């Protein structure tokens, strides 16, 4: 069976890395196509995942539309050459469209309701996989699972934080520190939305610095005032740094979810937070793992309060354990869903020979 995977965000690399490895272990052929975004290509390089870049970064709202059109056109050409049985992506607008033109099945992963891009994606997709609590019914193609996309790489069976990895970069996990994340709001689904203002960013970093070190991650260039707060670790160690942090604050949906699932006290500031928030964030809030607001000043106040509380970390780890008892390791589910859809397109997995007794089967994954 032949599978196309597309990557347009660093989190997509983390999600698909174990999925691709499992598919290849089963003898399937997988090709990865990427669009330049933040540190996504750096992560692909670090993990040795061979890929083809189809488009760069957009430089404006109009450029975003041109980039998407270029991406879809180049993906169509590549898919016609590769002739896949199934194509998959998070968000997946291009995959949903192109799969229809090359007689492949498409599996799209989404976890955020109310996004305009879904209206031009889900009608064309063959299967749409969402967390169980997703608030919109997508009909017969809708596949629900008890988890989050981030549990494909942060489930305890897959992520084992190692203090030694941080120590090699000069970070003592026992020291008090906060992890702050700012995004650039240039994606198609971010049009008209926003996070922290410049003034709120400065107040946040300054106030948290009174309680320990503050490390700042940003998709857009950091102002000179934040030079001393740059991340001390390479991108592939961001989750180790996040796990051991005393507090996370940011306007990134993905990293807010990651922090909550790691049991790190978390505050999220985004303009679409509020009474009609997305189901993932509502569930995490119900479990006491994430505080969300659309008000930057309120987010700063909440962050200050959490930074002053010595019992916060213990409570968050206890809540995390309770949540994870209800959730699955998403990787086996993802692999079986892709195989099932690939078979519908006529794809056949290579027959695996049973190894001789006492001899382990050799893995064919190369990443």
Coordinates of C-alpha atoms in Angstrom, one line a residue:
X1 CA 0.0 0.0 0.0
X2 CA 1.2 3.5 -0.8
X3 CA 0.6 6.4 1.6
X4 CA 1.0 10.2 1.2
X5 CA 1.5 12.3 4.3
X6 CA 1.6 16.1 4.3
X7 CA 3.1 18.3 7.0
X8 CA 2.4 22.0 7.4
X9 CA 3.2 22.6 11.1
X10 CA 5.7 21.3 13.7
X11 CA 3.0 19.4 15.5
X12 CA 2.3 17.5 12.3
X13 CA 5.8 16.1 12.3
X14 CA 5.4 14.9 15.9
X15 CA 2.0 13.4 15.1
X16 CA 3.0 11.5 12.0
X17 CA 6.5 10.4 13.0
X18 CA 5.4 7.3 14.9
X19 CA 2.5 6.7 12.5
X20 CA 4.9 6.7 9.5
X21 CA 7.3 4.4 11.3
X22 CA 4.5 1.8 12.1
X23 CA 3.3 1.9 8.5
X24 CA 6.8 1.3 7.2
X25 CA 7.3 -1.5 9.6
X26 CA 4.3 -3.2 8.0
X27 CA 5.9 -2.9 4.6
X28 CA 4.0 0.1 3.3
X29 CA 5.5 2.8 1.1
X30 CA 5.2 6.3 2.5
X31 CA 6.1 9.7 1.0
X32 CA 6.1 12.9 3.0
X33 CA 5.4 16.3 1.5
X34 CA 5.9 19.5 3.5
X35 CA 5.2 23.2 3.5
X36 CA 7.7 25.5 5.3
X37 CA 6.3 26.5 8.7
X38 CA 8.2 27.6 11.8
X39 CA 10.6 24.7 12.7
X40 CA 8.7 21.9 10.9
X41 CA 11.5 21.3 8.4
X42 CA 14.1 21.4 11.2
X43 CA 12.2 18.6 13.0
X44 CA 11.9 16.5 9.8
X45 CA 15.7 16.9 9.3
X46 CA 16.5 16.0 12.9
X47 CA 14.4 12.8 12.8
X48 CA 15.8 11.8 9.4
X49 CA 12.4 11.8 7.8
X50 CA 12.9 12.2 4.0
X51 CA 10.5 14.8 2.5
X52 CA 9.8 17.1 -0.4
X53 CA 9.0 20.8 0.1
X54 CA 6.0 21.9 -2.0
X55 CA 5.7 25.6 -0.8
X56 CA 7.3 28.2 1.4
X57 CA 5.9 30.7 3.8
X58 CA 3.3 33.2 2.7
X59 CA 4.2 36.9 3.1
X60 CA 0.7 38.4 3.3
X61 CA -3.0 37.4 3.3
X62 CA -3.0 37.4 -0.5
X63 CA 0.2 35.4 -0.4
X64 CA -1.5 32.9 1.8
X65 CA -4.1 32.1 -0.9
X66 CA -1.3 31.9 -3.5
X67 CA 0.7 29.6 -1.3
X68 CA -2.2 27.3 -0.8
X69 CA -2.9 27.1 -4.5
X70 CA 0.7 26.4 -5.3
X71 CA 0.8 23.8 -2.6
X72 CA -2.2 22.0 -3.9
X73 CA -1.0 22.1 -7.5
X74 CA 2.4 20.7 -6.7
X75 CA 0.8 18.0 -4.4
X76 CA -1.4 17.0 -7.3
X77 CA 1.6 16.6 -9.6
X78 CA 3.5 14.6 -7.0
X79 CA 0.5 12.4 -6.2
X80 CA -0.1 11.5 -9.8
X81 CA 3.5 10.4 -10.1
X82 CA 3.4 8.3 -6.8
X83 CA -0.2 7.0 -7.3
X84 CA -1.1 6.6 -3.6
X85 CA -3.9 4.5 -2.1
X86 CA -4.5 6.9 0.8
X87 CA -3.5 10.5 1.6
X88 CA -3.6 12.0 5.1
X89 CA -3.0 15.3 6.8
X90 CA -4.0 17.4 9.8
X91 CA -6.3 20.0 8.6
X92 CA -6.0 18.4 5.2
X93 CA -7.6 20.8 2.7
X94 CA -5.1 20.0 0.0
X95 CA -5.2 16.3 0.7
X96 CA -9.0 16.2 0.6
X97 CA -9.1 17.9 -2.8
X98 CA -6.1 16.1 -4.5
X99 CA -7.2 12.6 -3.4
X100 CA -10.4 13.0 -5.4
X101 CA -8.3 13.7 -8.5
X102 CA -6.0 10.8 -8.2
X103 CA -8.5 8.1 -7.1
X104 CA -7.0 7.8 -3.6
X105 CA -8.8 7.8 -0.3
X106 CA -8.2 10.7 2.2
X107 CA -8.1 10.7 6.0
X108 CA -8.2 14.2 7.5
X109 CA -7.5 14.9 11.2
X110 CA -9.2 17.9 12.8
X111 CA -9.9 18.9 16.4
X112 CA -11.1 22.5 16.1
X113 CA -14.7 23.4 15.4
X114 CA -15.9 26.5 13.7
X115 CA -13.0 26.9 11.2
X116 CA -13.9 28.2 7.8
X117 CA -11.3 25.9 6.1
X118 CA -13.3 22.9 7.2
X119 CA -16.1 24.0 4.8
X120 CA -13.9 23.5 1.9
X121 CA -12.2 20.3 3.3
X122 CA -14.6 17.9 5.0
X123 CA -17.1 17.6 2.0
X124 CA -14.3 16.2 -0.1
X125 CA -12.6 14.0 2.6
X126 CA -13.3 10.3 2.7
X127 CA -12.8 10.0 6.5
X128 CA -12.6 12.8 9.1
X129 CA -11.1 11.8 12.4
X130 CA -11.8 13.9 15.5
X131 CA -11.6 13.6 19.3
X132 CA -14.7 12.0 20.8
X133 CA -16.1 15.3 22.2
X134 CA -15.9 17.1 18.9
X135 CA -19.0 19.3 18.8
X136 CA -20.0 19.0 15.1
X137 CA -21.5 15.9 13.5
X138 CA -19.9 15.3 10.2
X139 CA -22.1 12.4 9.1
X140 CA -21.0 8.9 7.9
X141 CA -17.4 9.9 7.2
X142 CA -16.9 11.0 10.8
X143 CA -14.7 8.8 12.9
X144 CA -14.3 9.7 16.6
X145 CA -11.6 8.5 19.0
X146 CA -11.0 8.9 22.8
X147 CA -7.9 11.1 22.6
X148 CA -6.2 14.1 21.3
X149 CA -3.9 14.5 18.3
X150 CA -1.2 15.4 20.7
X151 CA -1.4 11.9 22.4
X152 CA 0.2 10.4 19.3
X153 CA 3.4 11.7 20.7
X154 CA 2.8 12.7 24.3
X155 CA 1.0 9.6 25.6
X156 CA 3.0 8.2 28.5
X157 CA 3.7 5.1 26.4
X158 CA 5.4 7.2 23.8
X159 CA 7.0 10.2 25.6
X160 CA 9.5 9.6 28.4
X161 CA 10.9 13.0 29.6
X162 CA 14.6 12.8 30.3
X163 CA 16.2 15.5 32.6
X164 CA 19.6 14.6 31.2
X165 CA 18.6 15.9 27.8
X166 CA 17.9 19.3 29.3
X167 CA 21.0 19.2 31.5
X168 CA 23.2 18.8 28.4
X169 CA 21.9 22.2 27.3
X170 CA 22.5 23.9 30.7
X171 CA 18.9 23.6 32.0
X172 CA 18.4 22.2 35.5
X173 CA 14.8 20.8 35.6
X174 CA 14.6 21.4 39.3
X175 CA 15.1 25.2 38.9
X176 CA 11.9 27.3 38.7
X177 CA 11.1 28.4 35.1
X178 CA 8.2 29.3 32.9
X179 CA 7.7 28.4 29.3
X180 CA 6.1 31.1 27.2
X181 CA 4.9 30.7 23.6
X182 CA 3.9 33.4 21.0
X183 CA 2.6 32.6 17.5
X184 CA 2.4 34.7 14.4
X185 CA -1.2 34.1 13.4
X186 CA -0.6 33.8 9.7
X187 CA -2.3 30.4 9.0
X188 CA -5.5 30.2 6.9
X189 CA -7.6 29.4 9.9
X190 CA -6.2 32.3 11.9
X191 CA -7.5 35.1 9.7
X192 CA -9.1 37.8 11.9
X193 CA -7.9 36.1 15.1
X194 CA -5.1 37.2 17.6
X195 CA -3.4 36.4 20.9
X196 CA -1.4 38.6 23.2
X197 CA -0.8 42.2 22.5
X198 CA 2.8 43.6 22.5
X199 CA 2.2 45.3 25.8
X200 CA 0.8 42.1 27.4
X201 CA 3.8 40.1 26.2
X202 CA 6.2 42.5 27.9
X203 CA 4.2 42.6 31.1
X204 CA 3.9 38.8 31.1
X205 CA 7.6 38.1 30.7
X206 CA 8.6 40.8 33.2
X207 CA 6.2 39.6 35.9
X208 CA 7.1 35.9 35.5
X209 CA 10.8 36.7 35.7
X210 CA 10.2 37.6 39.3
X211 CA 9.5 34.0 40.1
X212 CA 12.3 32.3 38.1
X213 CA 13.7 32.0 34.6
X214 CA 11.4 32.6 31.6
X215 CA 12.0 30.9 28.3
X216 CA 10.2 32.3 25.3
X217 CA 9.4 30.5 22.0
X218 CA 8.0 32.5 19.1
X219 CA 7.1 31.9 15.5
X220 CA 7.8 35.5 14.6
X221 CA 11.1 37.2 15.4
X222 CA 11.5 38.1 19.1
X223 CA 12.0 41.7 20.0
X224 CA 15.4 42.6 21.3
X225 CA 14.0 42.9 24.8
X226 CA 13.5 39.2 24.9
X227 CA 17.0 38.2 23.7
X228 CA 17.9 36.8 27.1
X229 CA 14.8 34.6 27.2
X230 CA 15.3 32.5 24.0
X231 CA 14.9 28.8 24.3
X232 CA 18.1 27.1 25.4
X233 CA 17.3 23.8 23.7
X234 CA 16.8 22.7 20.1
X235 CA 13.3 22.3 18.8
X236 CA 13.1 18.5 19.3
X237 CA 13.6 19.0 23.1
X238 CA 10.8 21.5 23.5
X239 CA 8.5 18.9 25.1
X240 CA 11.1 18.0 27.6
X241 CA 11.4 21.6 28.5
X242 CA 7.6 22.0 28.6
X243 CA 7.2 18.9 30.8
X244 CA 9.6 20.2 33.5
X245 CA 8.3 23.8 33.4
X246 CA 6.5 25.2 36.5
X247 CA 4.1 27.1 34.2
X248 CA 3.2 27.5 30.6
X249 CA 1.6 30.6 29.2
X250 CA 0.9 31.3 25.5
X251 CA -1.4 32.0 22.5
X252 CA -0.7 28.7 20.7
X253 CA -3.6 26.2 20.7
X254 CA -1.3 23.2 20.1
X255 CA 1.3 24.0 22.8
X256 CA -1.5 24.9 25.3
X257 CA -2.9 21.4 24.7
X258 CA 0.5 19.8 25.0
X259 CA 1.2 21.6 28.3
X260 CA -2.1 20.4 29.7
X261 CA -1.5 16.8 28.6
X262 CA 1.9 16.9 30.2
X263 CA 0.5 18.1 33.5
X264 CA 2.2 21.5 33.3
X265 CA 0.0 24.3 34.7
X266 CA -1.2 26.2 31.6
X267 CA -2.8 29.5 30.6
X268 CA -4.0 30.1 27.0
X269 CA -4.9 33.5 25.5
X270 CA -6.7 33.4 22.1
X271 CA -9.4 35.6 20.7
X272 CA -11.7 32.7 20.1
X273 CA -11.6 31.5 23.7
X274 CA -14.7 32.1 25.7
X275 CA -18.2 30.9 26.1
X276 CA -18.2 29.2 22.6
X277 CA -14.7 27.7 22.8
X278 CA -13.5 24.6 21.0
X279 CA -14.4 21.3 22.6
X280 CA -10.8 20.2 23.3
X281 CA -10.2 23.3 25.4
X282 CA -13.6 23.0 27.2
X283 CA -12.7 19.4 28.2
X284 CA -9.2 20.3 29.4
X285 CA -10.8 23.1 31.4
X286 CA -13.3 20.7 32.9
X287 CA -10.4 18.6 34.1
X288 CA -8.7 21.6 35.6
X289 CA -5.7 21.4 33.3
X290 CA -6.0 24.6 31.2
X291 CA -7.2 28.1 31.8
X292 CA -8.4 29.9 28.6
X293 CA -9.3 33.5 28.0
X294 CA -9.7 35.9 25.1
X295 CA -8.3 38.8 27.3
X296 CA -4.6 39.3 27.4
X297 CA -4.6 41.2 30.7
X298 CA -6.7 38.5 32.3
X299 CA -4.3 35.8 31.1
X300 CA -1.4 37.8 32.7
X301 CA -3.3 38.0 36.0
X302 CA -4.0 34.3 36.0
X303 CA -0.4 33.5 35.1
X304 CA 0.8 35.6 38.0
X305 CA -1.5 33.8 40.4
X306 CA -0.3 30.4 39.3
X307 CA 3.3 31.4 39.5
X308 CA 2.8 32.4 43.2
X309 CA 1.2 29.1 44.2
X310 CA 3.5 26.4 45.4
X311 CA 0.9 23.6 45.2
X312 CA 0.0 24.1 41.6
X313 CA 2.3 21.5 40.0
X314 CA 1.1 18.7 42.3
X315 CA -2.5 19.4 41.6
X316 CA -1.9 19.5 37.8
X317 CA -0.1 16.1 37.7
X318 CA -2.9 14.5 39.6
X319 CA -5.5 15.9 37.2
X320 CA -3.4 14.7 34.3
X321 CA -3.3 11.1 35.5
X322 CA -7.1 11.2 35.9
X323 CA -7.6 12.5 32.3
X324 CA -5.2 10.0 30.7
X325 CA -7.0 7.1 32.2
X326 CA -9.9 8.0 29.8
X327 CA -7.7 8.3 26.7
X328 CA -6.0 6.1 24.2
X329 CA -2.6 6.0 22.5
X330 CA -3.6 7.5 19.2
X331 CA -0.9 5.9 17.0
X332 CA -2.4 2.3 16.7
X333 CA -5.8 3.9 15.9
X334 CA -4.3 6.1 13.3
X335 CA -2.4 3.3 11.6
X336 CA -5.5 1.0 11.4
X337 CA -7.7 3.8 10.1
X338 CA -5.2 4.6 7.3
X339 CA -4.9 0.9 6.4
X340 CA -8.6 0.5 6.3
X341 CA -9.1 3.4 4.0
X342 CA -6.2 2.3 1.8
X343 CA -7.8 -1.1 1.3
X344 CA -11.0 0.6 0.2
X345 CA -8.9 2.2 -2.6
X346 CA -7.6 -1.2 -3.6
X347 CA -4.3 -0.9 -1.7
X348 CA -2.8 -4.1 -0.3
X349 CA -0.3 -4.3 2.5
X350 CA 2.7 -6.4 1.7
X351 CA 2.5 -9.9 3.3
X352 CA 4.8 -10.1 6.2
X353 CA 6.6 -13.4 6.6
X354 CA 6.4 -14.8 10.1
X355 CA 9.9 -14.7 11.6
X356 CA 11.5 -18.0 12.8
X357 CA 11.0 -18.8 16.4
X358 CA 13.3 -16.9 18.6
X359 CA 14.2 -14.4 15.8
X360 CA 12.8 -10.9 16.0
X361 CA 11.4 -9.4 12.8
X362 CA 13.6 -6.5 11.5
X363 CA 11.9 -3.1 11.3
X364 CA 12.0 -1.4 7.9
X365 CA 11.3 2.1 9.3
X366 CA 14.1 4.4 8.3
X367 CA 13.2 7.4 10.6

